[in-house]
mmCIF file with all atom_site columns, C-alpha atoms in Angstrom:
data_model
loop_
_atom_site.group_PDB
_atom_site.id
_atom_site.type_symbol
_atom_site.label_atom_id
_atom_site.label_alt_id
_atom_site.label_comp_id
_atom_site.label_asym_id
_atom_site.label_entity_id
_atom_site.label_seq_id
_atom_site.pdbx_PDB_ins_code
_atom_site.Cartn_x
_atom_site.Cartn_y
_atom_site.Cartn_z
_atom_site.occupancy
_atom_site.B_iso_or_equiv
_atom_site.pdbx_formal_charge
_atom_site.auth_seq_id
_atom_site.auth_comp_id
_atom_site.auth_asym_id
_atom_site.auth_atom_id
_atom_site.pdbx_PDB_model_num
ATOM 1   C CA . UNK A 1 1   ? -238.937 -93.222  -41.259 1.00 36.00 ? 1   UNK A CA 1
ATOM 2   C CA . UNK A 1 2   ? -235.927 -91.352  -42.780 1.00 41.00 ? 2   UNK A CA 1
ATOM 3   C CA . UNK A 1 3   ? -232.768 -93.686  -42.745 1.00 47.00 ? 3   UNK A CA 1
ATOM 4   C CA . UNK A 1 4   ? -230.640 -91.821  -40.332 1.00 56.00 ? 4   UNK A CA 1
ATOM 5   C CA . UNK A 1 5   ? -227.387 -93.467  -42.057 1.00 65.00 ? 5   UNK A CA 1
ATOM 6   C CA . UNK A 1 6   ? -224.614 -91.581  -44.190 1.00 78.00 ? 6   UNK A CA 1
ATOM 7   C CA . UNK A 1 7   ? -224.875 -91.981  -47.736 1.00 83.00 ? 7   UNK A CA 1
ATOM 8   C CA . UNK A 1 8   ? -221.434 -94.099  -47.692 1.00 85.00 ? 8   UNK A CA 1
ATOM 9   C CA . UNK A 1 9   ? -220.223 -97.391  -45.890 1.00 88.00 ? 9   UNK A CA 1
ATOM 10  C CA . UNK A 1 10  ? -218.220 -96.872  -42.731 1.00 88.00 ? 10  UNK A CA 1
ATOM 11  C CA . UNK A 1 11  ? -217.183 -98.944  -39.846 1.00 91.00 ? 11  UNK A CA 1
ATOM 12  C CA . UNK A 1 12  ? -219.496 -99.088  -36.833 1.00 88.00 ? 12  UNK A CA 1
ATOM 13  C CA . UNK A 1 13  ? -216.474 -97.306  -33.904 1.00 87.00 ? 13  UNK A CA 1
ATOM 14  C CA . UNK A 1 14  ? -213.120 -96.919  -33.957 1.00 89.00 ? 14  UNK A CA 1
ATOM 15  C CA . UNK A 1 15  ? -210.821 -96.763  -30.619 1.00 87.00 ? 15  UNK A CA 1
ATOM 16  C CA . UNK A 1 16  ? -208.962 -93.850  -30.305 1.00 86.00 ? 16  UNK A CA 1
ATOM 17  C CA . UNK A 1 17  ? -205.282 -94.986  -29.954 1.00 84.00 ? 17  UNK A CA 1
ATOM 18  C CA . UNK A 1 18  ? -203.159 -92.117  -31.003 1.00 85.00 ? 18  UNK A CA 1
ATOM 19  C CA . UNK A 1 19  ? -202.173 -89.310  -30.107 1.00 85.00 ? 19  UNK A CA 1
ATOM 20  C CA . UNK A 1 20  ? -202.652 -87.663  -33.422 1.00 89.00 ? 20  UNK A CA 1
ATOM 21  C CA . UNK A 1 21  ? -206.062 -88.585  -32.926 1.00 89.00 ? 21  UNK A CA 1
ATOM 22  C CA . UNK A 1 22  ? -207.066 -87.114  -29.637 1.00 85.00 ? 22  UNK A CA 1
ATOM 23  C CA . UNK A 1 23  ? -204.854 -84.210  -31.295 1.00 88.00 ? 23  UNK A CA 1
ATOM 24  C CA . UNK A 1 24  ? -207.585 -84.240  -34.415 1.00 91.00 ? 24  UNK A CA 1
ATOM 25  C CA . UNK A 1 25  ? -210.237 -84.183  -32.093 1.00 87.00 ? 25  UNK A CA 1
ATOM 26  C CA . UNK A 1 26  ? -209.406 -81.653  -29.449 1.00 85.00 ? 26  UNK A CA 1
ATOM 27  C CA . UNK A 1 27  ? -210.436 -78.662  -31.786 1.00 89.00 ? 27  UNK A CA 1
ATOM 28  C CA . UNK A 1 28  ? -214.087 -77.968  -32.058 1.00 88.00 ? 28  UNK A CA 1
ATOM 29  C CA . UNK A 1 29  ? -214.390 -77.376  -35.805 1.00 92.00 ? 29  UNK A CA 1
ATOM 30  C CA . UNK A 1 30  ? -212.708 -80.643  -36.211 1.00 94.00 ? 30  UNK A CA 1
ATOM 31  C CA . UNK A 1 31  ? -215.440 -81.724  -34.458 1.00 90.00 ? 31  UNK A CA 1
ATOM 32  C CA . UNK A 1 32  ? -218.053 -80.219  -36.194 1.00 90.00 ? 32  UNK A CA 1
ATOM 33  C CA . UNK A 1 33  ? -217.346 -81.550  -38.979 1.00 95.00 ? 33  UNK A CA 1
ATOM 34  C CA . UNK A 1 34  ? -217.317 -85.015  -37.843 1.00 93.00 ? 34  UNK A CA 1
ATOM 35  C CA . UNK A 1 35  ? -220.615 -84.454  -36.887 1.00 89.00 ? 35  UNK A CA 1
ATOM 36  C CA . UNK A 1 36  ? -221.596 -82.870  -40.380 1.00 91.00 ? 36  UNK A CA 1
ATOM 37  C CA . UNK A 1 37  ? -220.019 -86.070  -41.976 1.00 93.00 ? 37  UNK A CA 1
ATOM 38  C CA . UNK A 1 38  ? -222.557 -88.128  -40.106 1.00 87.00 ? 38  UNK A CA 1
ATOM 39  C CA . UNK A 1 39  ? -225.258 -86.847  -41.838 1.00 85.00 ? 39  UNK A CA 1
ATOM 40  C CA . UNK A 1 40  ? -223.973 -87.772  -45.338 1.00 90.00 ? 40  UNK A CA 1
ATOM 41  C CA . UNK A 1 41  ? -220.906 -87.272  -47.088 1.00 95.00 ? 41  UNK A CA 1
ATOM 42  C CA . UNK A 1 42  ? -219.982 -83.475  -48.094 1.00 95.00 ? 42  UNK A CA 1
ATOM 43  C CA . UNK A 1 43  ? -217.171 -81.635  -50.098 1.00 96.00 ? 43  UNK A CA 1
ATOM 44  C CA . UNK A 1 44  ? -214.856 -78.846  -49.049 1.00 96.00 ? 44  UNK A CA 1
ATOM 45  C CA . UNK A 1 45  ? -217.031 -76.186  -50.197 1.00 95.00 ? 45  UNK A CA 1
ATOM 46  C CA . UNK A 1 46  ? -220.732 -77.508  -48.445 1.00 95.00 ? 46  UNK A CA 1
ATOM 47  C CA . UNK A 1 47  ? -218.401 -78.004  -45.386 1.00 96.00 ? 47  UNK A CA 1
ATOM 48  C CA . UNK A 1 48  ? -217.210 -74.348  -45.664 1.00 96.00 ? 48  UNK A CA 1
ATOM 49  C CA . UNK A 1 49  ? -220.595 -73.295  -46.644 1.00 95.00 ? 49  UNK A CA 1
ATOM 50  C CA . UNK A 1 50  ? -222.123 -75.137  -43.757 1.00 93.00 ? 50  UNK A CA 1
ATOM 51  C CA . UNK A 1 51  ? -219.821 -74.281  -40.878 1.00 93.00 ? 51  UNK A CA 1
ATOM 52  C CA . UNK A 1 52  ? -219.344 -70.410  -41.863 1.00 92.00 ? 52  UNK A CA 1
ATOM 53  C CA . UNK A 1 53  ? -215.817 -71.339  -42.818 1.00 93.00 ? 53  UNK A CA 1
ATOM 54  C CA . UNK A 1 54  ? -213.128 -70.384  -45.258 1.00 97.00 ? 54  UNK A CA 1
ATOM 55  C CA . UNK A 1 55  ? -212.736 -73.330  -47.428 1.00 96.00 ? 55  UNK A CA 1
ATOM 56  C CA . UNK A 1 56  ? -208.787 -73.428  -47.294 1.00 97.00 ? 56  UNK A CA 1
ATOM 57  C CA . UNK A 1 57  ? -209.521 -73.493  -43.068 1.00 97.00 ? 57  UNK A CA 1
ATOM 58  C CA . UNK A 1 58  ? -212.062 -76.557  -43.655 1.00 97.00 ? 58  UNK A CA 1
ATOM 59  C CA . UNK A 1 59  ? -209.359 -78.374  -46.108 1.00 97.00 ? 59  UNK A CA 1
ATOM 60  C CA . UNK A 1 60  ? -206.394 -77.897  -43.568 1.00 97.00 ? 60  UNK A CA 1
ATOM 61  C CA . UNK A 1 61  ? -208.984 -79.685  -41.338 1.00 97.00 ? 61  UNK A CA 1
ATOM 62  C CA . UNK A 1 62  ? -209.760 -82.499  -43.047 1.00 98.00 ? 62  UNK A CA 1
ATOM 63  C CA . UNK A 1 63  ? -206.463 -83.259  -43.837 1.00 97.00 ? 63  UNK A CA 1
ATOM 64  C CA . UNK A 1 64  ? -205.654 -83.350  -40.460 1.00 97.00 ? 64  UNK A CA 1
ATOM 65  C CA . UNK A 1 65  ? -208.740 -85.754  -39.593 1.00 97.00 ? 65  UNK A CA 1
ATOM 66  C CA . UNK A 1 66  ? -207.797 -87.814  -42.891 1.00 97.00 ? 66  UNK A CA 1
ATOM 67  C CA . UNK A 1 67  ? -204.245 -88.006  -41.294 1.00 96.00 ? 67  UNK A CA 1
ATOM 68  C CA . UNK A 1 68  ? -205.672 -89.246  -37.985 1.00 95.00 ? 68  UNK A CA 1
ATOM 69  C CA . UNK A 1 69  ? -207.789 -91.781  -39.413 1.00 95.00 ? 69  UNK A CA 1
ATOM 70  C CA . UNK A 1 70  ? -211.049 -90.632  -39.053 1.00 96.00 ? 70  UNK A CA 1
ATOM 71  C CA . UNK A 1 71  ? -211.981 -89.233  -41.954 1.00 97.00 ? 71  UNK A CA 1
ATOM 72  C CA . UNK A 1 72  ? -211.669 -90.210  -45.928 1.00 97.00 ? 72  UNK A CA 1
ATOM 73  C CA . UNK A 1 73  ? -212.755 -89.509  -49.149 1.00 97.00 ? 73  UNK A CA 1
ATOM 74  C CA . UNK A 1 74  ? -215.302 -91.936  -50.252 1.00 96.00 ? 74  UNK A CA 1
ATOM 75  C CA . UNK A 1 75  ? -216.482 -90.513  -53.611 1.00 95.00 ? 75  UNK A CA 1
ATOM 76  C CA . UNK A 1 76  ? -215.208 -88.070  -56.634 1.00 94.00 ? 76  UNK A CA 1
ATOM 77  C CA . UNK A 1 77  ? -217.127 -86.284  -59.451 1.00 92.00 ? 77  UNK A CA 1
ATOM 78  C CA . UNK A 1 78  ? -216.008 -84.834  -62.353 1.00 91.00 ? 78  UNK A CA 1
ATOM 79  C CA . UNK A 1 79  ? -216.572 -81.191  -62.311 1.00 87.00 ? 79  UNK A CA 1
ATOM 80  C CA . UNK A 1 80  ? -215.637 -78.330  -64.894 1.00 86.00 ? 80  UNK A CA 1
ATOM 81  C CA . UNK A 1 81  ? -212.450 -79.554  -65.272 1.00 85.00 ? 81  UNK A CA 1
ATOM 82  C CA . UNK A 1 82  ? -211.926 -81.178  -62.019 1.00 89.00 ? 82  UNK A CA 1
ATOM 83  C CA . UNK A 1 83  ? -212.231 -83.650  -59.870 1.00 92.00 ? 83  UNK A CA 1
ATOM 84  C CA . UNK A 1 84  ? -215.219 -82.600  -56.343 1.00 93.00 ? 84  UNK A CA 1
ATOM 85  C CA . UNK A 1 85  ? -214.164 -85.009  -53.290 1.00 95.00 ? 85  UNK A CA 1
ATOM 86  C CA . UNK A 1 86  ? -216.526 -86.268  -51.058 1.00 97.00 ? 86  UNK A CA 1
ATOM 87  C CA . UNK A 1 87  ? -215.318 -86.669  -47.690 1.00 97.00 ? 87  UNK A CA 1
ATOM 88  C CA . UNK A 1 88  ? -217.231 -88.878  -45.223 1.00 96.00 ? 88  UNK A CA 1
ATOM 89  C CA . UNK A 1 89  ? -216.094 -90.728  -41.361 1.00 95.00 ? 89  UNK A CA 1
ATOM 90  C CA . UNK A 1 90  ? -214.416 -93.704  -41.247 1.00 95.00 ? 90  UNK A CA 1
ATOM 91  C CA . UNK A 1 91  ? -216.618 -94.732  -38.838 1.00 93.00 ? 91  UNK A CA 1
ATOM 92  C CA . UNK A 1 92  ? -219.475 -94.203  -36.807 1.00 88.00 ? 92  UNK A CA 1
ATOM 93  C CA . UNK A 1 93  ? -218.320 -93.629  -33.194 1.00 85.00 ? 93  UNK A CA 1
ATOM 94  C CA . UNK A 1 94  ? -215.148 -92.825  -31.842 1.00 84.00 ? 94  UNK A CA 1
ATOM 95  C CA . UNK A 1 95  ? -214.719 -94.577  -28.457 1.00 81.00 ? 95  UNK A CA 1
ATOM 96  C CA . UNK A 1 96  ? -211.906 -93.564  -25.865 1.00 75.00 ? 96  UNK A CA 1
ATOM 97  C CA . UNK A 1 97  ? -210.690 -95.659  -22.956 1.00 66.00 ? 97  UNK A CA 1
ATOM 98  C CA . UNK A 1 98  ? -210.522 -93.836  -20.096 1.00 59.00 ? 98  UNK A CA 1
ATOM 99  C CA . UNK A 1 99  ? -208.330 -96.286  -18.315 1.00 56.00 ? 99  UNK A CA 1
ATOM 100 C CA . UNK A 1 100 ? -205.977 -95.672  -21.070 1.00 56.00 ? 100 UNK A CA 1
ATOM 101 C CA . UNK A 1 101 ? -203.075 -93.357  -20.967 1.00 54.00 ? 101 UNK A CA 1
ATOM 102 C CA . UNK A 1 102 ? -203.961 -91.449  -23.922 1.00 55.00 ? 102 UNK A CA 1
ATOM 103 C CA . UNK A 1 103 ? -207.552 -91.739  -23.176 1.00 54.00 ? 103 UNK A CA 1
ATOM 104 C CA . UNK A 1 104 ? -208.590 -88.178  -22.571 1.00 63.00 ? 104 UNK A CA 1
ATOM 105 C CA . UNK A 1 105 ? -212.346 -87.461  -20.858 1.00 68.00 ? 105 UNK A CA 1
ATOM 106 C CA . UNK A 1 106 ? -211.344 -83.710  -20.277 1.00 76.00 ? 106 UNK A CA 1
ATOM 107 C CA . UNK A 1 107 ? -211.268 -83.664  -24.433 1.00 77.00 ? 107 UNK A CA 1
ATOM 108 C CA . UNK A 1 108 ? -214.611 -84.407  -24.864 1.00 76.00 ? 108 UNK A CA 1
ATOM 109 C CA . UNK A 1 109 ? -215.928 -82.606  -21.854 1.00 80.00 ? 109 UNK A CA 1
ATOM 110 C CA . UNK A 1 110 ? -214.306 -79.473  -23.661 1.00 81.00 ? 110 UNK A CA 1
ATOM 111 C CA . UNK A 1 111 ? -215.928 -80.246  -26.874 1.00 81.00 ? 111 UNK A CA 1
ATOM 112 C CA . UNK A 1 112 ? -219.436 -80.439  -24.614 1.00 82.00 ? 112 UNK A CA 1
ATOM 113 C CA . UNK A 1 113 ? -218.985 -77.513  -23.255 1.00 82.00 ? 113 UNK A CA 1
ATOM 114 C CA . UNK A 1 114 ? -218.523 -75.780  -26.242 1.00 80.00 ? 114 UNK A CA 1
ATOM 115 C CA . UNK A 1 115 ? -221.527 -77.226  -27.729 1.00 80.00 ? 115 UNK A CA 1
ATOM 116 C CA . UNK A 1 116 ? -223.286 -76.122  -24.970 1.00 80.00 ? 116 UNK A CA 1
ATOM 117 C CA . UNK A 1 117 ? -222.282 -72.436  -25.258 1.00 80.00 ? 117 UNK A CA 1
ATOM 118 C CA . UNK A 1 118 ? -223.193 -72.048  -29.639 1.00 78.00 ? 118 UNK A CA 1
ATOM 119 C CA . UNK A 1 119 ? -226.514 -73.703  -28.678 1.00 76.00 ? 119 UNK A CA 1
ATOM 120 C CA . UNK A 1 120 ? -229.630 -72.290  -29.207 1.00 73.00 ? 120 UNK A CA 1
ATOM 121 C CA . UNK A 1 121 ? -231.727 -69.707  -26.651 1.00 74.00 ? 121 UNK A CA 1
ATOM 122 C CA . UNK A 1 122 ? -233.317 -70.467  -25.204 1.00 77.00 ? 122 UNK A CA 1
ATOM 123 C CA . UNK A 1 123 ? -232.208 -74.226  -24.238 1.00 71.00 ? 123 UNK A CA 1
ATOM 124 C CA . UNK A 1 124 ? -234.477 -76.748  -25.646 1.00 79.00 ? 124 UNK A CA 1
ATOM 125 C CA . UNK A 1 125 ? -237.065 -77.977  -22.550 1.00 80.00 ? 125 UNK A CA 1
ATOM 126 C CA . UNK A 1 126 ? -236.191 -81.532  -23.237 1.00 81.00 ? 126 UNK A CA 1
ATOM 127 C CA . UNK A 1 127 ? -232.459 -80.534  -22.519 1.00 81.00 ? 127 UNK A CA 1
ATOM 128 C CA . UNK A 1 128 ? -231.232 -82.075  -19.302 1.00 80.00 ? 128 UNK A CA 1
ATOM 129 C CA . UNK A 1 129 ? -227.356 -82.355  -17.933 1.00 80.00 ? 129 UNK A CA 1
ATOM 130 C CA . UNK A 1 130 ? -226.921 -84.130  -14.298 1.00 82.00 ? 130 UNK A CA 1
ATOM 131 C CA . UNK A 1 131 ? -223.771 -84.929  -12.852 1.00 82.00 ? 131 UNK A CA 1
ATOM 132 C CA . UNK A 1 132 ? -224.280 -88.004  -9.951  1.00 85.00 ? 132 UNK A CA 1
ATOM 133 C CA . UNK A 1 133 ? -222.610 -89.865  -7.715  1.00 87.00 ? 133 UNK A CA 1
ATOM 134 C CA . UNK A 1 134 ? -223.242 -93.066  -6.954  1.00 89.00 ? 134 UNK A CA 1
ATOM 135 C CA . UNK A 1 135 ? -221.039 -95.575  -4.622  1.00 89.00 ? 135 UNK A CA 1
ATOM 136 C CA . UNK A 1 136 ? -221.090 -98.640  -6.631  1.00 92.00 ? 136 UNK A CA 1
ATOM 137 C CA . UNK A 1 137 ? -219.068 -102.330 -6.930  1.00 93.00 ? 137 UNK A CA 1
ATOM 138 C CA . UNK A 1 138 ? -216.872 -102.845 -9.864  1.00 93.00 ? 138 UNK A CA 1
ATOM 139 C CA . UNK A 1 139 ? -220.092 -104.876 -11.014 1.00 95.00 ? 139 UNK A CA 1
ATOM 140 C CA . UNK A 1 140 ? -222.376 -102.254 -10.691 1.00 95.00 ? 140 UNK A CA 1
ATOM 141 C CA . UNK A 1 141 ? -220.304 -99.883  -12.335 1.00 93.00 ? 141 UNK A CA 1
ATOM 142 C CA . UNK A 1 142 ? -219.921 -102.233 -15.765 1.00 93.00 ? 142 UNK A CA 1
ATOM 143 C CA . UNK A 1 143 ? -223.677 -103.217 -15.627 1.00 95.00 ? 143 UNK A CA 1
ATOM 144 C CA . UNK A 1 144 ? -224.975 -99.457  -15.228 1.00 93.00 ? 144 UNK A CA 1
ATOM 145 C CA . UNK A 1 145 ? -222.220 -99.176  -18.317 1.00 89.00 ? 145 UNK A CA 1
ATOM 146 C CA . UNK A 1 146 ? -223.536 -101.605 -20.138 1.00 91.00 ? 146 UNK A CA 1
ATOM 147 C CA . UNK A 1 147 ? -226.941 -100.030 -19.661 1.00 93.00 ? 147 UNK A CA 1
ATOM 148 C CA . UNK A 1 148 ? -225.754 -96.374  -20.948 1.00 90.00 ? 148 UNK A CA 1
ATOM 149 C CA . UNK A 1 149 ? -224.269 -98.263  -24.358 1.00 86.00 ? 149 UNK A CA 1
ATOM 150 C CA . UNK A 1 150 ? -227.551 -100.402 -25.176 1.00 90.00 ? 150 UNK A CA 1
ATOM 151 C CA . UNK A 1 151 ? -230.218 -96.882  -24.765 1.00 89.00 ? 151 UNK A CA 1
ATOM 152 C CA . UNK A 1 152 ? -227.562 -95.005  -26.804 1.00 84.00 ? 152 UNK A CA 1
ATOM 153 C CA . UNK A 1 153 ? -227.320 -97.632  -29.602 1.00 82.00 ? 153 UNK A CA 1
ATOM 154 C CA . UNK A 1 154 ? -230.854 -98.715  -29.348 1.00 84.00 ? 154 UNK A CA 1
ATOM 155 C CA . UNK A 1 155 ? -232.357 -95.172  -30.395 1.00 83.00 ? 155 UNK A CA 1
ATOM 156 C CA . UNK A 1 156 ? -232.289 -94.500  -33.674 1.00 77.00 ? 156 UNK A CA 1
ATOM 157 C CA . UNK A 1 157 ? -231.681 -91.519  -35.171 1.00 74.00 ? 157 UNK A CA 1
ATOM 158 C CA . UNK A 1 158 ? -234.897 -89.629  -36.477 1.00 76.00 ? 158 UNK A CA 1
ATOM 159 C CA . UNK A 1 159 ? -232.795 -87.463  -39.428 1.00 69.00 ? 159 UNK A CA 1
ATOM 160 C CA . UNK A 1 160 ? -233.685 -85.131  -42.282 1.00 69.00 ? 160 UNK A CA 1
ATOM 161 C CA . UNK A 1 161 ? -234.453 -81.731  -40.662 1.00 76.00 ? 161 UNK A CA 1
ATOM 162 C CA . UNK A 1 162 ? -234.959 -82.957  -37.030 1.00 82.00 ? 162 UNK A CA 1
ATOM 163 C CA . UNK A 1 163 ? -232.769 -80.866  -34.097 1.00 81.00 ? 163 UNK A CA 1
ATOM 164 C CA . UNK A 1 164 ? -229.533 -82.309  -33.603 1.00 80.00 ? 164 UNK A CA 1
ATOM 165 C CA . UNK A 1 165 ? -228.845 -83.641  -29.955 1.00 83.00 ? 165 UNK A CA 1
ATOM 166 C CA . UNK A 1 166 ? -225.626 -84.417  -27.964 1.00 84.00 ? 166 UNK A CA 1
ATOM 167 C CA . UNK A 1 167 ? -225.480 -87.753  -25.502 1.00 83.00 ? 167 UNK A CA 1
ATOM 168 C CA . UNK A 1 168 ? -222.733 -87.356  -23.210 1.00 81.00 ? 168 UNK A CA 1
ATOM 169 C CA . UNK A 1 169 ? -222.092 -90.813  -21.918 1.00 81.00 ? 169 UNK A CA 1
ATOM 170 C CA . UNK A 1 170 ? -219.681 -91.130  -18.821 1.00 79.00 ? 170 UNK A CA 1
ATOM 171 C CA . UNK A 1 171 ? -219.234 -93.322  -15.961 1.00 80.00 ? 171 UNK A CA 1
ATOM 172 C CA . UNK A 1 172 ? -215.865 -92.488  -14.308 1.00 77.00 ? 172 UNK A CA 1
ATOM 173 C CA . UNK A 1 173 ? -214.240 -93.414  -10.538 1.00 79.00 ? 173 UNK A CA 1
ATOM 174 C CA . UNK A 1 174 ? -213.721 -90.045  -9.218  1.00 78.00 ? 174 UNK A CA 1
ATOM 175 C CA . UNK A 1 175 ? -210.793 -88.816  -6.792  1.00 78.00 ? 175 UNK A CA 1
ATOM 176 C CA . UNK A 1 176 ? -212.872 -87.346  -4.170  1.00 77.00 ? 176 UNK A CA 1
ATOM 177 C CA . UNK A 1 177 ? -212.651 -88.183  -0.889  1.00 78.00 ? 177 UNK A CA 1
ATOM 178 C CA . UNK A 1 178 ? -214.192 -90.587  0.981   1.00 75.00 ? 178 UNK A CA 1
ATOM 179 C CA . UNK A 1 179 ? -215.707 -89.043  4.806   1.00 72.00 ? 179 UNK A CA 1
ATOM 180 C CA . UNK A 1 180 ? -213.863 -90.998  7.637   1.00 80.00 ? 180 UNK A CA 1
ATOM 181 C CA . UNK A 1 181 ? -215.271 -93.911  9.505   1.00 78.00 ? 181 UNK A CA 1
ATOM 182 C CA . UNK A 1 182 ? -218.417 -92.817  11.887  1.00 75.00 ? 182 UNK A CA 1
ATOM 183 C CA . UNK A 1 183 ? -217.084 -91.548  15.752  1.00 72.00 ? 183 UNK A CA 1
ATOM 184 C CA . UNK A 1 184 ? -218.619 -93.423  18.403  1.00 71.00 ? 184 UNK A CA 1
ATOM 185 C CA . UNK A 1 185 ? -221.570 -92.201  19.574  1.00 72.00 ? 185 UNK A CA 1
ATOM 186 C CA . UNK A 1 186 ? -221.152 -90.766  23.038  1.00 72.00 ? 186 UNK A CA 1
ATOM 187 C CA . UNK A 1 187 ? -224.117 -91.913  25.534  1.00 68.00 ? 187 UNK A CA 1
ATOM 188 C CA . UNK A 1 188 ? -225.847 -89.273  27.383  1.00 64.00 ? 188 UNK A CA 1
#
């Protein structure tokens, strides 16, 4: 099995505490590349080459993720003259609290969506997006929680040249209404 790991050390998650980061994060290319870095750590120019990208439009955006926090440059080389950076992630997810006030759901819902509109045609069969409602206790809700966290750190990445999957992870108290108690029955 391929060792699905970047080629450089970085922390396991960071929480997302600032606005500068949610800021970093709310533009899909910014996101892209993020995901890039996961693979392995990449200069300027395999980013540009990589995302279709001017490489003065991929350096503005790194400096804007290095500013944030979440990115960094983990290794140089000497090249003609000058010095190649590698960029790679500070870590390896990027966790949100929703119950914070800076903790934004609608930004990575946007970056989903967005996702799901570049993605391939047709949609992979194995592809499958639900959204559910469930009544549960506070309990419930931080077991089934729990739950989501273990199967998405448990499965381990297959990398090389596999197909590239999102897992949207979510569980969230609505604001929909609740129907009103039941009328009595009237007897007939």
């Amino acid at each position: 099995m391929v060792d699905p790991r970047p080629d450089y050390q970085l922390d396991e998650s960071v929480h997302l505490t600032s606005p500068a980061q949610f800021e970093a994060l709310a533009n899909p290319l910014r996101h892209r590349i993020l995901v890039l870095l996961l693979e392995r750590a990449a200069t300027i120019s395999q980013l540009a080459q990589a995302l279709g990208c001017l490489k003065g439009s991929v350096s503005h955006h790194l400096k804007v993720l290095e500013a944030a926090g979440l990115v960094r440059i983990v290794r140089t080389r000497r090249v003609r003259g000058g010095t190649e950076r590698y960029y790679g992630r500070t870590s390896r997810r990027l966790e949100l609290d929703a119950a914070d006030e800076l903790g934004r759901p609608d930004l990575l819902l946007n970056l989903v969506a967005g996702e799901l509109a570049t993605r391939p045609r047709p949609p992979d069969p194995v592809e499958t997006i639900q959204l559910r409602h469930l009544r549960l206790t506070q309990e419930q809700a931080q077991a089934l929680t729990r739950r989501l966290l273990e199967v998405a750190d448990d499965t381990r990445p297959a990398g090389g040249d596999q197909p590239l999957y999102g897992l949207l992870l979510g569980v969230y108290r609505t604001g929909l209404p609740s129907l009103p108690g039941e009328p009595p029955r009237e007897r007939r």
